[in-house]
Coordinates of C-alpha atoms in Angstrom, one line a residue:
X979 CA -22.6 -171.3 -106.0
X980 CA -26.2 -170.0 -104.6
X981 CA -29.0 -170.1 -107.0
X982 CA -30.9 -167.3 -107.9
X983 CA -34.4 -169.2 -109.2
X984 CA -35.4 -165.9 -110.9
X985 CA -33.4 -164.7 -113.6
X986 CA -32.4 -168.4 -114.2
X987 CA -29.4 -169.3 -113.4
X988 CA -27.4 -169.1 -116.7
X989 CA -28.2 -165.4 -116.2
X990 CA -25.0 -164.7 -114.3
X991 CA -22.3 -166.1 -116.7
X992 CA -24.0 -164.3 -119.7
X993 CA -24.2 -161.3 -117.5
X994 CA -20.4 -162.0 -117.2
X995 CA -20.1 -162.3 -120.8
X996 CA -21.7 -158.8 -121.6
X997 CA -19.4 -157.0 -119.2
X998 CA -16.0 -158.9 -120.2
X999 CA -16.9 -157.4 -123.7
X1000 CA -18.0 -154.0 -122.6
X1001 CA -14.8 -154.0 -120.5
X1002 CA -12.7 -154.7 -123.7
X1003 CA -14.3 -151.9 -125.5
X1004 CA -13.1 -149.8 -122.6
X1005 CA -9.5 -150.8 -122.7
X1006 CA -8.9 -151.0 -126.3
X1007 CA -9.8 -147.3 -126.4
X1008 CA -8.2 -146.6 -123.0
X1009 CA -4.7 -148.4 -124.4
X1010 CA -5.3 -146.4 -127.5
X1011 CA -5.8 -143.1 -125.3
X1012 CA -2.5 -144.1 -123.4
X1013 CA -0.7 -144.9 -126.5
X1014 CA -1.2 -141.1 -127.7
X1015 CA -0.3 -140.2 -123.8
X1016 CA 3.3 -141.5 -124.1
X1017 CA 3.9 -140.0 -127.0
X1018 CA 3.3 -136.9 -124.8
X1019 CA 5.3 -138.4 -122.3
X1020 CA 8.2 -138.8 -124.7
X1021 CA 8.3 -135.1 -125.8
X1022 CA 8.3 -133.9 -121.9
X1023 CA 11.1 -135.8 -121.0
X1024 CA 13.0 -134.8 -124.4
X1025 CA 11.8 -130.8 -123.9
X1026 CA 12.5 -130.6 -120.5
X1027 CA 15.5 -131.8 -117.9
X1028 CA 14.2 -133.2 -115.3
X1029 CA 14.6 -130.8 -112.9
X1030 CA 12.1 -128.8 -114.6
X1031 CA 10.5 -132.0 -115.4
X1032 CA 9.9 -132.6 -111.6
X1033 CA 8.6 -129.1 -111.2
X1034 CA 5.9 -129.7 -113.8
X1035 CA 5.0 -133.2 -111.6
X1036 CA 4.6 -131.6 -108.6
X1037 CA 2.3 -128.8 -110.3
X1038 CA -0.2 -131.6 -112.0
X1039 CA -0.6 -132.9 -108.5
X1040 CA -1.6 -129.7 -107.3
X1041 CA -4.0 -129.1 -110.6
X1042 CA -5.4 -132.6 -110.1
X1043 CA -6.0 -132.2 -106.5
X1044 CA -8.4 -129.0 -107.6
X1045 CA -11.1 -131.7 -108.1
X1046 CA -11.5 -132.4 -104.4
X1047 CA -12.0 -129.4 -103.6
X1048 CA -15.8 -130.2 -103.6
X1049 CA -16.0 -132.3 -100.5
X1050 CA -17.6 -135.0 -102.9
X1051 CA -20.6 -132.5 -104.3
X1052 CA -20.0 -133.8 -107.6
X1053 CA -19.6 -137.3 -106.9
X1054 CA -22.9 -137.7 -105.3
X1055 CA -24.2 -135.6 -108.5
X1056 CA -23.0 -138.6 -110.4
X1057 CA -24.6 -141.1 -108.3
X1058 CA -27.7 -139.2 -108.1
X1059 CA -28.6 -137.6 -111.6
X1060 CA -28.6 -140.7 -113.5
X1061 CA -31.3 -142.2 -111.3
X1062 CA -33.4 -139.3 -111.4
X1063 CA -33.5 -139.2 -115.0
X1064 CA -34.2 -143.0 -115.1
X1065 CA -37.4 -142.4 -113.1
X1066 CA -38.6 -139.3 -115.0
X1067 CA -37.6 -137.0 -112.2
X1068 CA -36.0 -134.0 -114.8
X1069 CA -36.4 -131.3 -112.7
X1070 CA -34.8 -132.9 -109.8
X1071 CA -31.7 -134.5 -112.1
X1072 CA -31.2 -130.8 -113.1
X1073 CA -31.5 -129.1 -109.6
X1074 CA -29.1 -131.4 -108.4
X1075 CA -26.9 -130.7 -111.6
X1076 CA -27.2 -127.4 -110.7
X1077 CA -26.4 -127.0 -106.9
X1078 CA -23.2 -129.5 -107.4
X1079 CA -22.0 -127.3 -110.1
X1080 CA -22.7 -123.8 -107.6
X1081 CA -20.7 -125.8 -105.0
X1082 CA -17.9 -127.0 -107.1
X1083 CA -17.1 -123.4 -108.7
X1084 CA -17.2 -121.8 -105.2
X1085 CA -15.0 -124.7 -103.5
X1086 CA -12.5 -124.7 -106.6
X1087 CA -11.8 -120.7 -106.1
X1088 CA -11.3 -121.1 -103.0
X1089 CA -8.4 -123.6 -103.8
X1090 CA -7.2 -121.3 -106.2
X1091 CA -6.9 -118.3 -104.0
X1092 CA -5.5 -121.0 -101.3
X1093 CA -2.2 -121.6 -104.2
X1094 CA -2.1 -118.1 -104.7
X1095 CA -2.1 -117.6 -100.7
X1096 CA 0.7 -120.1 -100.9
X1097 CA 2.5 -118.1 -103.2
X1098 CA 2.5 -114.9 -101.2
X1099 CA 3.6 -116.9 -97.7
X1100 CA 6.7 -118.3 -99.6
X1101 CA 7.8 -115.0 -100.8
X1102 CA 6.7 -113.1 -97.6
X1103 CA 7.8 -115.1 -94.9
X1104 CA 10.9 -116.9 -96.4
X1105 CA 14.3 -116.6 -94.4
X1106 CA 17.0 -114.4 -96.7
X1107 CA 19.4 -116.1 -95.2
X1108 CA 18.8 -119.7 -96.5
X1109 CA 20.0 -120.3 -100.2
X1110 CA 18.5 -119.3 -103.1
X1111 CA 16.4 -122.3 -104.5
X1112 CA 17.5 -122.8 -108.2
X1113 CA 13.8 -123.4 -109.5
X1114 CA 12.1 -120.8 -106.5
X1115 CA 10.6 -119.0 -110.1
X1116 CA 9.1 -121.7 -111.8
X1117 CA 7.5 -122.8 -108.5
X1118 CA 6.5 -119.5 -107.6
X1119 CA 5.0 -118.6 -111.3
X1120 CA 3.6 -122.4 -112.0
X1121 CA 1.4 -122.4 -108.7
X1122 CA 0.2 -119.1 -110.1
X1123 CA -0.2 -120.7 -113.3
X1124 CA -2.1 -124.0 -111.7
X1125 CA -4.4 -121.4 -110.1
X1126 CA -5.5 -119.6 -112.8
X1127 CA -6.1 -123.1 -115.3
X1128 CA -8.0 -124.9 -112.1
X1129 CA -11.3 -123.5 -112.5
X1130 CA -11.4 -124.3 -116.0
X1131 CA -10.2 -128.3 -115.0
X1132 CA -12.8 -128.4 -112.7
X1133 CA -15.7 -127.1 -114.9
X1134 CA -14.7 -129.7 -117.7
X1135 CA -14.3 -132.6 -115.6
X1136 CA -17.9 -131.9 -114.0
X1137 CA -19.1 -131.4 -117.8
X1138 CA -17.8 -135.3 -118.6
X1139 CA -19.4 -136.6 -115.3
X1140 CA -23.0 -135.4 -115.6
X1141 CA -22.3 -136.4 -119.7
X1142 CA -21.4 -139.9 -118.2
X1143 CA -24.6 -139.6 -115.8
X1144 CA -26.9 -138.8 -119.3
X1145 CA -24.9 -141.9 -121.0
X1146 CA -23.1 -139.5 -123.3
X1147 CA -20.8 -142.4 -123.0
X1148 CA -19.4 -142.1 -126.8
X1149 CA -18.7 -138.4 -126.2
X1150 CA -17.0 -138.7 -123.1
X1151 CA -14.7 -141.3 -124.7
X1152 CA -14.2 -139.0 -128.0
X1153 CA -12.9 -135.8 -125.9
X1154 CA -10.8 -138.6 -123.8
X1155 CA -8.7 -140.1 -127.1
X1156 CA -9.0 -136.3 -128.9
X1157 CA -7.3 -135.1 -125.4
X1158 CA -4.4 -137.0 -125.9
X1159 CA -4.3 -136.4 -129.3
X1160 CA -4.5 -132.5 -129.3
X1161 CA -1.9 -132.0 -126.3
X1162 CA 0.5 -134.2 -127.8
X1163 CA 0.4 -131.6 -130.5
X1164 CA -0.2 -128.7 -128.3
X1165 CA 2.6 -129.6 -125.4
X1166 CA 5.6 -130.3 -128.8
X1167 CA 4.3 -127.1 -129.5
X1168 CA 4.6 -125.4 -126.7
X1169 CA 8.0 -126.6 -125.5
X1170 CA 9.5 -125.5 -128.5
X1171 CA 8.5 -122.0 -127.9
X1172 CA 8.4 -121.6 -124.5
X1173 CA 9.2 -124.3 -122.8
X1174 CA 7.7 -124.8 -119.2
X1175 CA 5.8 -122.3 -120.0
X1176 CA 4.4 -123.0 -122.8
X1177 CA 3.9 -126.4 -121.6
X1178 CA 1.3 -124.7 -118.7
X1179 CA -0.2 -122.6 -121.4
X1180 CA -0.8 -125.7 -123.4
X1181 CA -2.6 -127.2 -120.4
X1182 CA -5.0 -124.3 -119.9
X1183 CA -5.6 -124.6 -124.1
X1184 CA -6.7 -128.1 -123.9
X1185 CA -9.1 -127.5 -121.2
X1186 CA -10.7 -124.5 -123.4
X1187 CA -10.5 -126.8 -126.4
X1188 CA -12.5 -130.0 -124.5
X1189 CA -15.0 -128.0 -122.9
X1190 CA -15.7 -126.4 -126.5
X1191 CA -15.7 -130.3 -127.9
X1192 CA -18.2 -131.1 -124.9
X1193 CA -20.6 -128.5 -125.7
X1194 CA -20.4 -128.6 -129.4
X1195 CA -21.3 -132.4 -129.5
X1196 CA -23.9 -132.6 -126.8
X1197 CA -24.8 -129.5 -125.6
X1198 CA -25.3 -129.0 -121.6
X1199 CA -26.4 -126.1 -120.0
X1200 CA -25.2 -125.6 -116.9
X1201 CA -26.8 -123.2 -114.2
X1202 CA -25.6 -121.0 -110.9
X1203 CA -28.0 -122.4 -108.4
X1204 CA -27.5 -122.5 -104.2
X1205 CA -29.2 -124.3 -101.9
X1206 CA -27.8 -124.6 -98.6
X1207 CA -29.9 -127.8 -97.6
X1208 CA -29.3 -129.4 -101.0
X1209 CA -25.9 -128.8 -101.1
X1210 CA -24.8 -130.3 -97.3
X1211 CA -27.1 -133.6 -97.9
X1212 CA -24.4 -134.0 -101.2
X1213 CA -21.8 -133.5 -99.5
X1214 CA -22.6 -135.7 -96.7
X1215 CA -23.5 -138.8 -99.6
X1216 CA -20.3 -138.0 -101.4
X1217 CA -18.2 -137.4 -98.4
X1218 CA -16.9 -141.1 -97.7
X1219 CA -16.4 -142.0 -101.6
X1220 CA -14.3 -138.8 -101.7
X1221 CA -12.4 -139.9 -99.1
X1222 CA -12.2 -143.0 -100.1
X1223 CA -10.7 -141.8 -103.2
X1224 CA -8.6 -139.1 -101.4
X1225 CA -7.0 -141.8 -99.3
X1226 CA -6.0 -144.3 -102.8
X1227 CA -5.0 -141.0 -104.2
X1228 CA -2.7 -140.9 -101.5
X1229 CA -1.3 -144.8 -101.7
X1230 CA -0.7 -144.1 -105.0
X1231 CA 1.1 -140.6 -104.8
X1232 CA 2.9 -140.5 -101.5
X1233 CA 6.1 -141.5 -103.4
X1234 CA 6.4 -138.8 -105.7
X1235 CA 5.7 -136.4 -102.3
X1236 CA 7.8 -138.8 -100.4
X1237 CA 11.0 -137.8 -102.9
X1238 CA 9.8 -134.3 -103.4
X1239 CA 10.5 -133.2 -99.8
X1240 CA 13.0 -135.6 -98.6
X1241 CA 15.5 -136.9 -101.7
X1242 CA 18.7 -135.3 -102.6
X1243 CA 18.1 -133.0 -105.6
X1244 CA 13.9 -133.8 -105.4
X1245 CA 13.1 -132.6 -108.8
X1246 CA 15.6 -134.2 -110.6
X1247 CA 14.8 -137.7 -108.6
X1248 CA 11.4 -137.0 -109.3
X1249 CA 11.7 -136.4 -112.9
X1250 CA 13.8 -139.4 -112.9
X1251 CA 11.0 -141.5 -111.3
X1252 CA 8.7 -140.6 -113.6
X1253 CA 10.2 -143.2 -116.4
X1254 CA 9.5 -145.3 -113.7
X1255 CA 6.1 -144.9 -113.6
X1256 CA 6.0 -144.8 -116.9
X1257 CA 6.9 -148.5 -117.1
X1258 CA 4.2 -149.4 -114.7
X1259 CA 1.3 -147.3 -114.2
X1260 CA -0.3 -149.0 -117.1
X1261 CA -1.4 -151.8 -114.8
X1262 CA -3.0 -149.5 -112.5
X1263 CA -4.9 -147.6 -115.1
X1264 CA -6.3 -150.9 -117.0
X1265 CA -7.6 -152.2 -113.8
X1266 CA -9.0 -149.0 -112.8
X1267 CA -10.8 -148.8 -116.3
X1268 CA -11.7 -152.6 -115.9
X1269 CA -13.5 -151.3 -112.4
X1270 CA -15.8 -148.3 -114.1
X1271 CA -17.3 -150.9 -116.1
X1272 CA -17.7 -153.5 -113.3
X1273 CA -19.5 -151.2 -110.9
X1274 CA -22.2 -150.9 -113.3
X1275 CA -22.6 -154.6 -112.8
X1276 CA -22.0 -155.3 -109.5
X1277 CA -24.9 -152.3 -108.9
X1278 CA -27.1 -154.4 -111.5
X1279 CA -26.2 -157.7 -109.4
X1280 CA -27.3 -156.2 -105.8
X1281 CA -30.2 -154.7 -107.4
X1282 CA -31.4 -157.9 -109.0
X1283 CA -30.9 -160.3 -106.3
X1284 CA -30.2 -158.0 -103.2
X1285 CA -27.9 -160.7 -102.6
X1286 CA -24.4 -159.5 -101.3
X1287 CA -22.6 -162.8 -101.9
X1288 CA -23.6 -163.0 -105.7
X1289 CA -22.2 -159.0 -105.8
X1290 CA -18.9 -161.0 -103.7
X1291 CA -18.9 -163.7 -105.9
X1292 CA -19.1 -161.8 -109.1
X1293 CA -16.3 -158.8 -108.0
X1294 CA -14.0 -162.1 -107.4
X1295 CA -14.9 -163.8 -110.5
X1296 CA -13.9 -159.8 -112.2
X1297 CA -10.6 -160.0 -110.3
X1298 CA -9.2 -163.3 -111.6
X1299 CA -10.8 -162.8 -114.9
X1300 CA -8.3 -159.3 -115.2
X1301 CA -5.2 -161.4 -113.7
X1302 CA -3.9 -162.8 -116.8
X1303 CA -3.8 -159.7 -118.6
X1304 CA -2.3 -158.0 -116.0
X1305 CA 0.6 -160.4 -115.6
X1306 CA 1.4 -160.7 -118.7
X1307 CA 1.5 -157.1 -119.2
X1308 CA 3.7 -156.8 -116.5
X1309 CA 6.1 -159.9 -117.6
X1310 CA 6.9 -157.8 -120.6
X1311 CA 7.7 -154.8 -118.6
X1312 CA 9.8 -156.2 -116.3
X1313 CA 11.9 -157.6 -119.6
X1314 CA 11.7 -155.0 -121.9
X1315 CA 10.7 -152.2 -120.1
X1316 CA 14.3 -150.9 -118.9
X1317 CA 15.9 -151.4 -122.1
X1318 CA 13.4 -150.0 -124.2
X1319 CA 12.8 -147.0 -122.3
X1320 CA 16.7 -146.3 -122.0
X1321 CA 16.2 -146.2 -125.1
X1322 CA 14.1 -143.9 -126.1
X1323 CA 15.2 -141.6 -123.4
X1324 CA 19.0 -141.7 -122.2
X1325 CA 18.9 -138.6 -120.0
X1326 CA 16.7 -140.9 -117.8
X1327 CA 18.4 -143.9 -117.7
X1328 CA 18.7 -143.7 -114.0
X1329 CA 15.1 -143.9 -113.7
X1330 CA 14.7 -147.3 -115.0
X1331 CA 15.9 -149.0 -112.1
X1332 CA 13.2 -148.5 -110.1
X1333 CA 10.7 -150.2 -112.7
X1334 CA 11.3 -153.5 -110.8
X1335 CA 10.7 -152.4 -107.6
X1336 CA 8.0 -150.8 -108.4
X1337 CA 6.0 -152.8 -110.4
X1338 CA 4.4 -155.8 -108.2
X1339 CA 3.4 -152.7 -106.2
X1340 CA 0.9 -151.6 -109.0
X1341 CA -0.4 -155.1 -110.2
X1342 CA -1.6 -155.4 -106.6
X1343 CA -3.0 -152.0 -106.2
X1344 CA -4.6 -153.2 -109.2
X1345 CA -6.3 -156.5 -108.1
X1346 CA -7.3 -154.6 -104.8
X1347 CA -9.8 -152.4 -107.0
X1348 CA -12.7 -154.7 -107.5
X1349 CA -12.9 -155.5 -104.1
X1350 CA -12.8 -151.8 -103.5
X1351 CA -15.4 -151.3 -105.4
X1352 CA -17.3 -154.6 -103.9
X1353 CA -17.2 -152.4 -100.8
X1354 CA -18.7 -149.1 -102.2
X1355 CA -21.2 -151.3 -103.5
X1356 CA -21.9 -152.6 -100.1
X1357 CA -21.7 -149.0 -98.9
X1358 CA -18.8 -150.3 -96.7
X1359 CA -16.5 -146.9 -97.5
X1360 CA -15.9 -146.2 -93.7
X1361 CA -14.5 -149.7 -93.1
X1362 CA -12.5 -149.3 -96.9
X1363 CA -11.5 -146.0 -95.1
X1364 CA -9.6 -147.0 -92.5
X1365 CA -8.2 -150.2 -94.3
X1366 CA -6.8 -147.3 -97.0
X1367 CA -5.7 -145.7 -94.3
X1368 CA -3.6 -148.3 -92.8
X1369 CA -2.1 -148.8 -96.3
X1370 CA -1.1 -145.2 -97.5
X1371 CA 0.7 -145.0 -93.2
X1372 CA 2.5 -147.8 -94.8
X1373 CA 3.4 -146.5 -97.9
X1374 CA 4.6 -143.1 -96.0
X1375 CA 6.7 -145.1 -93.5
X1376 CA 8.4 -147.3 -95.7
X1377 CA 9.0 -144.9 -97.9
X1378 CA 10.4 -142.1 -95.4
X1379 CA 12.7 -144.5 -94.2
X1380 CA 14.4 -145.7 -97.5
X1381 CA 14.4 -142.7 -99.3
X1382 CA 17.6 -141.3 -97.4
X1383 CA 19.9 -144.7 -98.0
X1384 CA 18.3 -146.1 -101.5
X1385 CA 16.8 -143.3 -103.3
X1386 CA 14.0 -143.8 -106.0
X1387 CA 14.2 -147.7 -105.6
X1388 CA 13.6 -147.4 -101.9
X1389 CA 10.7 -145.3 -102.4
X1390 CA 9.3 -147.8 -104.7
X1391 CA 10.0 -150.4 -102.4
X1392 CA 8.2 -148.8 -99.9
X1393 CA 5.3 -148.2 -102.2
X1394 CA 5.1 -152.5 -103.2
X1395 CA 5.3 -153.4 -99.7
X1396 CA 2.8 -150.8 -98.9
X1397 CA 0.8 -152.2 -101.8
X1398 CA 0.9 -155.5 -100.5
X1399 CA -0.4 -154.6 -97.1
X1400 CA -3.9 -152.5 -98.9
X1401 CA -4.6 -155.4 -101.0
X1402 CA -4.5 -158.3 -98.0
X1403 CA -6.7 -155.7 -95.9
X1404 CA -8.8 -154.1 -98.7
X1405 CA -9.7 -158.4 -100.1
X1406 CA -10.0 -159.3 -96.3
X1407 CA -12.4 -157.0 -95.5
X1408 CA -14.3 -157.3 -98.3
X1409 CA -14.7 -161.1 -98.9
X1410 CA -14.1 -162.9 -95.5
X1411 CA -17.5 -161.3 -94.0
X1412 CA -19.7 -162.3 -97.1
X1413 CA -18.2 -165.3 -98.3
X1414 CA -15.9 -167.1 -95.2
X1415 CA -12.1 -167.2 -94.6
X1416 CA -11.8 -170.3 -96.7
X1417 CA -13.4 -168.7 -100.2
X1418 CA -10.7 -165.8 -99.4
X1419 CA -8.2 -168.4 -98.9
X1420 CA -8.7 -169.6 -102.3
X1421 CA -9.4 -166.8 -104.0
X1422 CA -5.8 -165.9 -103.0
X1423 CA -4.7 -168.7 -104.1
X1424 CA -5.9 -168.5 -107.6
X1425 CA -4.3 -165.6 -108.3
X1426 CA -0.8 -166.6 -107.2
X1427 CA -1.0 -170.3 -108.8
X1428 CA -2.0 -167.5 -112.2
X1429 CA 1.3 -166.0 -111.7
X1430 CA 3.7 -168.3 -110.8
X1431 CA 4.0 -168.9 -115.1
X1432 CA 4.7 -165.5 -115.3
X1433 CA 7.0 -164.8 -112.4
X1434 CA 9.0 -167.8 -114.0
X1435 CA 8.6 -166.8 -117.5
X1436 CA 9.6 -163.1 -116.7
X1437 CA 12.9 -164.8 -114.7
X1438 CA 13.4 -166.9 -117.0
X1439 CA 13.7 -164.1 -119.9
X1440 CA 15.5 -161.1 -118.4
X1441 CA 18.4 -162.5 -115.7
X1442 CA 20.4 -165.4 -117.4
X1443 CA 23.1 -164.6 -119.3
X1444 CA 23.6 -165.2 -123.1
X1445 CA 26.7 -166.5 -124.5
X1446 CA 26.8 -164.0 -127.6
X1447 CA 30.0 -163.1 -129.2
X1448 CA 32.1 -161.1 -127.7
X1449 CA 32.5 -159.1 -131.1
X1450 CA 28.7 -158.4 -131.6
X1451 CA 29.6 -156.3 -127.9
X1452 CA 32.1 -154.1 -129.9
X1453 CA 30.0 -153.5 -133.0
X1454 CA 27.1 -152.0 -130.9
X1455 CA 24.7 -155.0 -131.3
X1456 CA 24.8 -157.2 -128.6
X1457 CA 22.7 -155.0 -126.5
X1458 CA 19.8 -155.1 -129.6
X1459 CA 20.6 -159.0 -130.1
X1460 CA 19.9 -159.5 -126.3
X1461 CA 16.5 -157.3 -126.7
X1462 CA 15.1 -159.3 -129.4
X1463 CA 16.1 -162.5 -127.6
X1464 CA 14.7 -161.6 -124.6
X1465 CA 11.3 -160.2 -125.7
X1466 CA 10.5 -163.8 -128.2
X1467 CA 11.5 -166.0 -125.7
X1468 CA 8.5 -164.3 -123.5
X1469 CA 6.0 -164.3 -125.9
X1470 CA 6.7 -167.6 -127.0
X1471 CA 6.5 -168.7 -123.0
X1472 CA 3.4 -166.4 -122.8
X1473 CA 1.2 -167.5 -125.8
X1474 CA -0.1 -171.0 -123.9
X1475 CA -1.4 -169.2 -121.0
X1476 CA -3.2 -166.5 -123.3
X1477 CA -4.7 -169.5 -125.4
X1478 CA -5.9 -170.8 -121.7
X1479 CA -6.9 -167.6 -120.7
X1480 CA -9.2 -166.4 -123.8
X1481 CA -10.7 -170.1 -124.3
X1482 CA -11.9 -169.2 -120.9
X1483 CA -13.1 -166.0 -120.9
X1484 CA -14.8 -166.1 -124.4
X1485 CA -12.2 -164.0 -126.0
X1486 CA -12.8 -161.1 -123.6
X1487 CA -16.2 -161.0 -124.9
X1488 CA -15.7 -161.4 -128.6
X1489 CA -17.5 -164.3 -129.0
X1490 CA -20.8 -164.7 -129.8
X1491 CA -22.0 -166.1 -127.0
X1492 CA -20.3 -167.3 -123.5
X1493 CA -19.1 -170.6 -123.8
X1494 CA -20.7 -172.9 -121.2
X1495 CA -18.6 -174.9 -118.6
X1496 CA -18.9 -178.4 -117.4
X1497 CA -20.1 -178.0 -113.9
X1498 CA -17.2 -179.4 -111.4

C-alpha cells in the first residue's frame, strides 16, 4: 500500500472505521425503512390482482422517471450548494438553489403535459378495429393521474436534496422512515375504498404530507428565479451523472419494460414479477445506501491526498467489506425466500420462481456500485457511460430473446447475465487503469473465494431432500417442518463467517476504535 506521510498512515483505516459505522447507521434505518415498505408491498398484492397490480408498476415508472426530467439541473445543485455554503458563498448556494428549482418545475410540466399528450394520441389515433384492451381505463386515467401527482414528486424530492446539501441529514432520514410508515396506512386505506384509485390518490397525499413534514421541521424557502447562463452551465455539470444514472436506471428496469410490451398477458406477468423483486431488490438497495455514504469518503480521500489509487484502493477495500453481508443476505433468500413469500401471498406463487434467477443478477449490480461511484469520483462518467451502456444492450437482448419461450425467469436470466457483463466492465474500467490488471485480478478473486461458503451453504440448505414422514405430508406440516429445517441449518452454516467477518470489520463500526492488523 502507498504511504501518505501526511495524515500518518493509520489515518486511512480509522478513516475506514468512521465510515463502516456511518454506513451502519444508514442501513439499520434503511432496513427499518424497507421493513415498513413491505408491509406496503403486502397490502398491494392482497388489494389488488395483479393485473391491476402491473398497471400500478408501470405507472410508478412513469412518476419516477418525472425526476429526469431536469437534464441533471438538480443534481449539479446538489453537488454545488453544499460547497458554496462550506466557503461562505450564501448568496451563490441560494441562486443556484433557485435557478435549479426554476428549471426543474418548468422541465417537470413539460413531462406532465408530455403524459397527458400521450393520453390524447392513444385515444385519438387508436385503430377501432383492434380489441378492446381490458385495462385501456386505468391506463388511460392513471397516466392522467401520474401527471397531475408529478409536479408535487418533483418539488419534494428537490426539497430532500438541497436538505441533504445543508446536512439536514436527520430530517431527510425522518420523512424517509415516516414515508413508509404513513403510506402503509394511507395505501390499506385507500384500497379498501377505492382501490387503484385510491391507491393513486394515496400517492399524491403522501407527497402533500412530506413536503408539509419538510417544511415544518426545517423550513426552506424556495424561489422562481431564471437565468439562462446559470441554468445551461448546470445542466452541462449534471448532464453525464444524469445519464449515468438514466443508463443504471435502465439495467435495472428493462425487465419489467421487457415483459410489459412483449409477455403474454404483461400486467399480470408483471405483477407476478414483482414478488420476484421483492425477494431480491434488497441487495441492490443496501449497496446503493452503502455507496451515498462512501462517496462522501472517497471525495474526502481525493481531496486529502489527490491521489487516485488511495480513492481505488479505498472504493475496493468498500466493496469487499459489503460482500459478506450481501451474501449472506442473499443465502437466506435463495432458501427461504420462495416459501415464505408463497406464503404470505398465494395469488403470486408463480412469481417466486424467478427469485433464483434473478438474484446473482442484483448482488452483482450491487458490488458494481462502488466502483461506479470510484468513477464519478474520478469524473470518468463518459467512460462509465458507455460501459452502462454495453450492459443495459445486454440486459435488453437477453431479455427480448427469452421472454417469448421462458417467461419471467427468462427475463431474469437475461437481467443476471446482463448484470454480470456491467460489473466485469464497470470494475475493469475502473481499477485496471489506476491500480494494474493483477490488483483487479485479485480483487476478483476475493470476492468469489467470499462466496464460495455461501454458494455451498445456500446448496447445501434448499436442494437435498429430507426424509420426513410421509404422514407429516398429509397433516399439512411437512412443508413448515422443511422451512424450519432449512432456514437453522443456514444460520448455523452462516454464523462462522459472520464471526470472521465482524472480527474484521470492527463490528461494522461499533467498536470503539478499529482494531489494528498485523501487517502481512
Amino acid at each position: 500500500m502507498a504511504t501518505v506521510p501526511d495524515p500518518p498512515a493509520a489515518e486511512p483505516r480509522s478513516e475506514d472505521h468512521q465510515a463502516l459505522r456511518h454506513s451502519l447507521i444508514v442501513v439499520v434505518g434503511g432496513q427499518l425503512e424497507r421493513v415498513l415498505g413491505t408491509l406496503t408491498a403486502l397490502a398491494l398484492r392482497w388489494g389488488l390482482t395483479p393485473e391491476l397490480l402491473g398497471v400500478y408498476t408501470g405507472l410508478r415508472l412513469y412518476l419516477d422517471n418525472a425526476n429526469r426530467s431536469s437534464l441533471g439541473v438538480s443534481l449539479a445543485a446538489g453537488q454545488e450548494v453544499p460547497l458554496h455554503l462550506a466557503a461562505g458563498r450564501i448568496e451563490r448556494a441560494e441562486r443556484i438553489q433557485n435557478v435549479a428549482h426554476t428549471v426543474n418545475s418548468i422541465s417537470v410540466w413539460i413531462y406532465a403535459l408530455g403524459l397527458l399528450g400521450l393520453v390524447c394520441w392513444n385515444a385519438a389515433w387508436r385503430n377501432p378495429a383492434l380489441p378492446t384492451d381490458p385495462l385501456a381505463t386505468e391506463w388511460t386515467y392513471g397516466l392522467i393521474a401520474v401527471a397531475l401527482i408529478a409536479p408535487l414528486k418533483r418539488y419534494q424530492d428537490y426539497l430532500i436534496v438541497m436538505q441533504r446539501a445543508r446536512k439536514g441529514f436527520q430530517v431527510t432520514t425522518e420523512v424517509q422512515v415516516l414515508d413508509s410508515l404513513v403510506f402503509a396506512l394511507l395505501a390499506v386505506i385507500g384500497l379498501a375504498v377505492a382501490g387503484l384509485w385510491g391507491l393513486l390518490g394515496a400517492v399524491g397525499a403522501l407527497m402533500v404530507f412530506n413536503i408539509g413534514y419538510l417544511q415544518w421541521r426545517r423550513p426552506l424557502r424556495l424561489a422562481f428565479e431564471w437565468d439562462r447562463r446559470e441554468a445551461v452551465r448546470l445542466m452541462v455539470v449534471g448532464f453525464p451523472i444524469w445519464l449515468n444514472t438514466l443508463l443504471f436506471m435502465l439495467v435495472t428496469s428493462t425487465d419489467r419494460l421487457v415483459i410489459l410490451w412483449l409477455a403474454d398477458q404483461p400486467e399480470r406477468s408483471v405483477g407476478l414479477y414483482t414478488v420476484a423483486l421483492m425477494g431480491t431488490g434488497w441487495a441492490l438497495d443496501l449497496a446503493g445506501r452503502i455507496v451515498l455514504v462512501m462517496g462522501t469518503y472517497f471525495q474526502s480521500t481525493l481531496g486529502r491526498t489527490n491521489d487516485p489509487a488511495a480513492v481505488a484502493r479505498q472504493a475496493i477495500r468498500a466493496t469487499e467489506a459489503q460482500a459478506t453481508p450481501l451474501f449472506a443476505g442473499s443465502a437466506i433468500a435463495y432458501v427461504a425466500g420462495p416459501t415464505f413469500l408463497s406464503w404470505l401471498m398465494p395469488g403470486y406463487e408463480a412469481g417466486v420462481e424467478a427469485i433464483h434467477p434473478l438474484l446473482p443478477g442484483m448482488i452483482l449490480l450491487g458490488l458494481a456500485l462502488g466502483a461506479r461511484q470510484l468513477l464519478i469520483s474520478l469524473e470518468r462518467v463518459w467512460s462509465l457511460a458507455g460501459v452502462t451502456t454495453l450492459g443495459w444492450l445486454t440486459v435488453t437482448a437477453l431479455s427480448v430473446a427469452w421472454v417469448g419461450e421462458s417467461g419471467i425467469v427468462g427475463v431474469a436470466w437475461g437481467v443476471s447475465l446482463g448484470a454480470l457483463v456491467t460489473f466485469l466492465l464497470t470494475t475493469a474500467l475502473a481499477y485496471r487503469p489506476i491500480l494494474g490488471a493483477s490488483a483487479w485480478s485479485l480483487h476478483l478473486g476475493r470476492l468469489i473465494k467470499r462466496s464460495l461458503w455461501w454458494v455451498v451453504g445456500g446448496a447445501l440448505a434448499a436442494h437435498p431432500p429430507l426424509p420426513l414422514p410421509q404422514t407429516w405430508a398429509t397433516i399439512g406440516w411437512q412443508g413448515l417442518v422443511e422451512f424450519v429445517i432449512r432456514t437453522g441449518f443456514l444460520i448455523l452454516w452462516a454464523m462462522p463467517a459472520l464471526y470472521l467477518w465482524g472480527r474484521d470489520h470492527d463490528w461494522g463500526g461499533l467498536s470503539p476504535r478499529p482494531r489494528r492488523r498485523a501487517k502481512r
